[in-house]
Tab-separated table of N, CA and C in Angstrom:
chain	number	residue	atom	x	y	z
A	1	MET	N	22.050	61.470	-30.668
A	1	MET	CA	22.033	62.716	-29.630
A	1	MET	C	23.545	62.097	-28.548
A	2	LEU	N	23.339	60.870	-28.475
A	2	LEU	CA	24.806	60.738	-27.201
A	2	LEU	C	26.115	60.969	-27.984
A	3	GLU	N	26.257	60.715	-28.862
A	3	GLU	CA	27.595	61.603	-29.668
A	3	GLU	C	27.686	63.302	-29.827
A	4	LYS	N	26.534	63.601	-29.915
A	4	LYS	CA	26.433	65.120	-29.821
A	4	LYS	C	26.830	65.455	-28.303
A	5	LEU	N	26.329	64.964	-27.498
A	5	LEU	CA	26.931	65.259	-25.941
A	5	LEU	C	28.101	64.868	-25.642
A	6	ARG	N	28.378	63.621	-26.237
A	6	ARG	CA	29.913	63.096	-26.254
A	6	ARG	C	30.644	64.342	-26.569
A	7	GLU	N	30.515	64.837	-27.544
A	7	GLU	CA	31.602	66.186	-28.145
A	7	GLU	C	31.219	67.235	-27.450
A	8	ARG	N	30.063	67.527	-27.018
A	8	ARG	CA	30.047	68.747	-26.034
A	8	ARG	C	30.994	68.885	-24.759
A	9	LEU	N	30.608	67.185	-24.344
A	9	LEU	CA	31.237	67.474	-22.650
A	9	LEU	C	33.041	67.533	-23.217
A	10	GLN	N	33.393	66.848	-24.163
A	10	GLN	CA	34.837	67.183	-24.484
A	10	GLN	C	35.376	68.172	-24.732
A	11	ALA	N	34.484	69.072	-25.304
A	11	ALA	CA	35.038	70.453	-25.668
A	11	ALA	C	35.028	71.354	-24.304
A	12	HIS	N	33.855	70.872	-23.485
A	12	HIS	CA	33.830	71.888	-22.333
A	12	HIS	C	35.347	72.245	-21.350
A	13	ALA	N	35.145	73.237	-20.838
A	13	ALA	CA	36.277	73.909	-20.094
A	13	ALA	C	35.410	74.292	-18.677
A	14	PRO	N	35.931	73.573	-17.557
A	14	PRO	CA	35.167	73.855	-16.260
A	14	PRO	C	35.818	75.203	-15.929
A	15	ARG	N	35.463	75.844	-15.278
A	15	ARG	CA	35.785	77.511	-14.859
A	15	ARG	C	35.123	77.311	-13.258
A	16	ARG	N	36.166	77.923	-12.212
A	16	ARG	CA	35.626	78.027	-10.676
A	16	ARG	C	35.008	79.805	-10.802
A	17	LEU	N	34.091	79.509	-9.648
A	17	LEU	CA	33.361	81.022	-9.699
A	17	LEU	C	33.829	81.435	-8.358
A	18	ARG	N	33.903	82.439	-8.119
A	18	ARG	CA	34.821	82.972	-6.509
A	18	ARG	C	33.684	83.859	-5.824
A	19	LEU	N	32.432	82.907	-5.886
A	19	LEU	CA	31.473	83.073	-4.953
A	19	LEU	C	31.592	82.195	-3.653
A	20	ASP	N	30.795	82.695	-2.477
A	20	ASP	CA	30.602	82.131	-1.001
A	20	ASP	C	29.735	81.337	-1.287
A	21	LEU	N	29.344	79.868	-1.925
A	21	LEU	CA	28.358	79.068	-1.805
A	21	LEU	C	28.874	78.143	-1.856
A	22	PRO	N	27.903	76.999	-1.126
A	22	PRO	CA	28.301	75.429	-0.851
A	22	PRO	C	28.353	74.706	-2.043
A	23	GLN	N	29.439	73.662	-2.061
A	23	GLN	CA	29.801	72.984	-3.145
A	23	GLN	C	28.405	72.267	-3.522
A	24	ALA	N	28.262	72.235	-5.227
A	24	ALA	CA	27.470	71.074	-5.186
A	24	ALA	C	27.776	69.920	-6.505
A	25	ALA	N	27.113	69.025	-6.364
A	25	ALA	CA	27.704	67.950	-7.495
A	25	ALA	C	26.169	67.671	-8.899
A	26	VAL	N	26.516	67.563	-9.901
A	26	VAL	CA	25.692	67.233	-10.626
A	26	VAL	C	26.047	65.983	-11.264
A	27	LEU	N	24.594	65.193	-11.222
A	27	LEU	CA	24.691	63.341	-11.957
A	27	LEU	C	24.312	63.827	-13.361
A	28	ILE	N	24.987	63.071	-14.309
A	28	ILE	CA	24.240	63.262	-15.430
A	28	ILE	C	24.376	61.571	-15.919
A	29	PRO	N	22.882	61.097	-15.680
A	29	PRO	CA	22.645	59.371	-15.739
A	29	PRO	C	22.814	59.333	-17.709
A	30	LEU	N	23.149	58.726	-18.096
A	30	LEU	CA	23.429	58.524	-19.368
A	30	LEU	C	22.407	56.923	-19.588
A	31	VAL	N	21.312	56.735	-20.145
A	31	VAL	CA	20.827	55.305	-19.785
A	31	VAL	C	20.106	55.258	-21.461
A	32	ALA	N	20.354	53.877	-21.641
A	32	ALA	CA	19.912	53.124	-23.023
A	32	ALA	C	18.214	52.925	-22.979
A	33	ARG	N	17.721	53.854	-22.968
A	33	ARG	CA	16.034	53.354	-22.952
A	33	ARG	C	15.801	54.092	-24.382
A	34	PRO	N	14.362	53.368	-24.463
A	34	PRO	CA	13.288	53.854	-25.581
A	34	PRO	C	13.116	55.415	-25.551
A	35	GLU	N	12.485	55.602	-24.004
A	35	GLU	CA	11.504	57.024	-23.648
A	35	GLU	C	12.346	57.518	-22.485
A	36	PRO	N	12.067	58.867	-22.712
A	36	PRO	CA	12.795	59.389	-21.645
A	36	PRO	C	12.435	59.040	-20.340
A	37	THR	N	13.835	59.089	-19.426
A	37	THR	CA	13.802	58.692	-17.703
A	37	THR	C	13.740	59.756	-17.193
A	38	LEU	N	12.967	60.098	-15.885
A	38	LEU	CA	13.486	60.515	-15.212
A	38	LEU	C	14.405	60.001	-13.898
A	39	LEU	N	15.172	60.474	-13.253
A	39	LEU	CA	16.094	59.867	-12.047
A	39	LEU	C	15.862	60.744	-10.808
A	40	PHE	N	15.326	60.320	-9.543
A	40	PHE	CA	15.024	61.664	-8.686
A	40	PHE	C	16.366	60.950	-7.725
A	41	THR	N	16.531	61.835	-6.845
A	41	THR	CA	17.843	61.577	-5.859
A	41	THR	C	17.176	62.444	-4.593
A	42	PRO	N	17.387	61.789	-3.609
A	42	PRO	CA	16.898	62.538	-2.199
A	42	PRO	C	17.833	63.324	-2.120
A	43	PRO	N	17.490	64.813	-1.460
A	43	PRO	CA	18.119	65.583	-0.473
A	43	PRO	C	19.011	65.259	0.155
A	44	ARG	N	20.287	65.617	0.057
A	44	ARG	CA	21.224	64.944	1.356
A	44	ARG	C	20.712	64.861	2.939
A	45	ARG	N	20.277	65.765	3.119
A	45	ARG	CA	19.394	66.068	4.546
A	45	ARG	C	18.507	65.405	5.053
A	46	ALA	N	17.741	65.033	3.437
A	46	ALA	CA	16.226	64.241	3.869
A	46	ALA	C	16.665	62.900	4.658
A	47	PRO	N	15.822	62.302	5.229
A	47	PRO	CA	16.213	60.678	5.951
A	47	PRO	C	15.658	60.044	4.595
A	48	LEU	N	16.413	58.762	4.710
A	48	LEU	CA	16.567	57.655	3.846
A	48	LEU	C	15.146	56.689	3.644
A	49	HIS	N	14.775	57.135	5.210
A	49	HIS	CA	13.796	55.846	5.231
A	49	HIS	C	12.625	56.739	6.013
A	50	SER	N	11.213	56.748	5.947
A	50	SER	CA	10.531	57.517	6.562
A	50	SER	C	9.670	56.561	7.715
């Protein structure tokens, strides 16, 4: 699975969209674990402590 992902990422050609939208980032965590794992990140506007 990781090899297929590596091949697809290397073949990817990024493109710019001409839309008036805020910029965003994508986090792709790659972990070596036997079971699927979810990674939650807080929105930028959310307080870090409650």
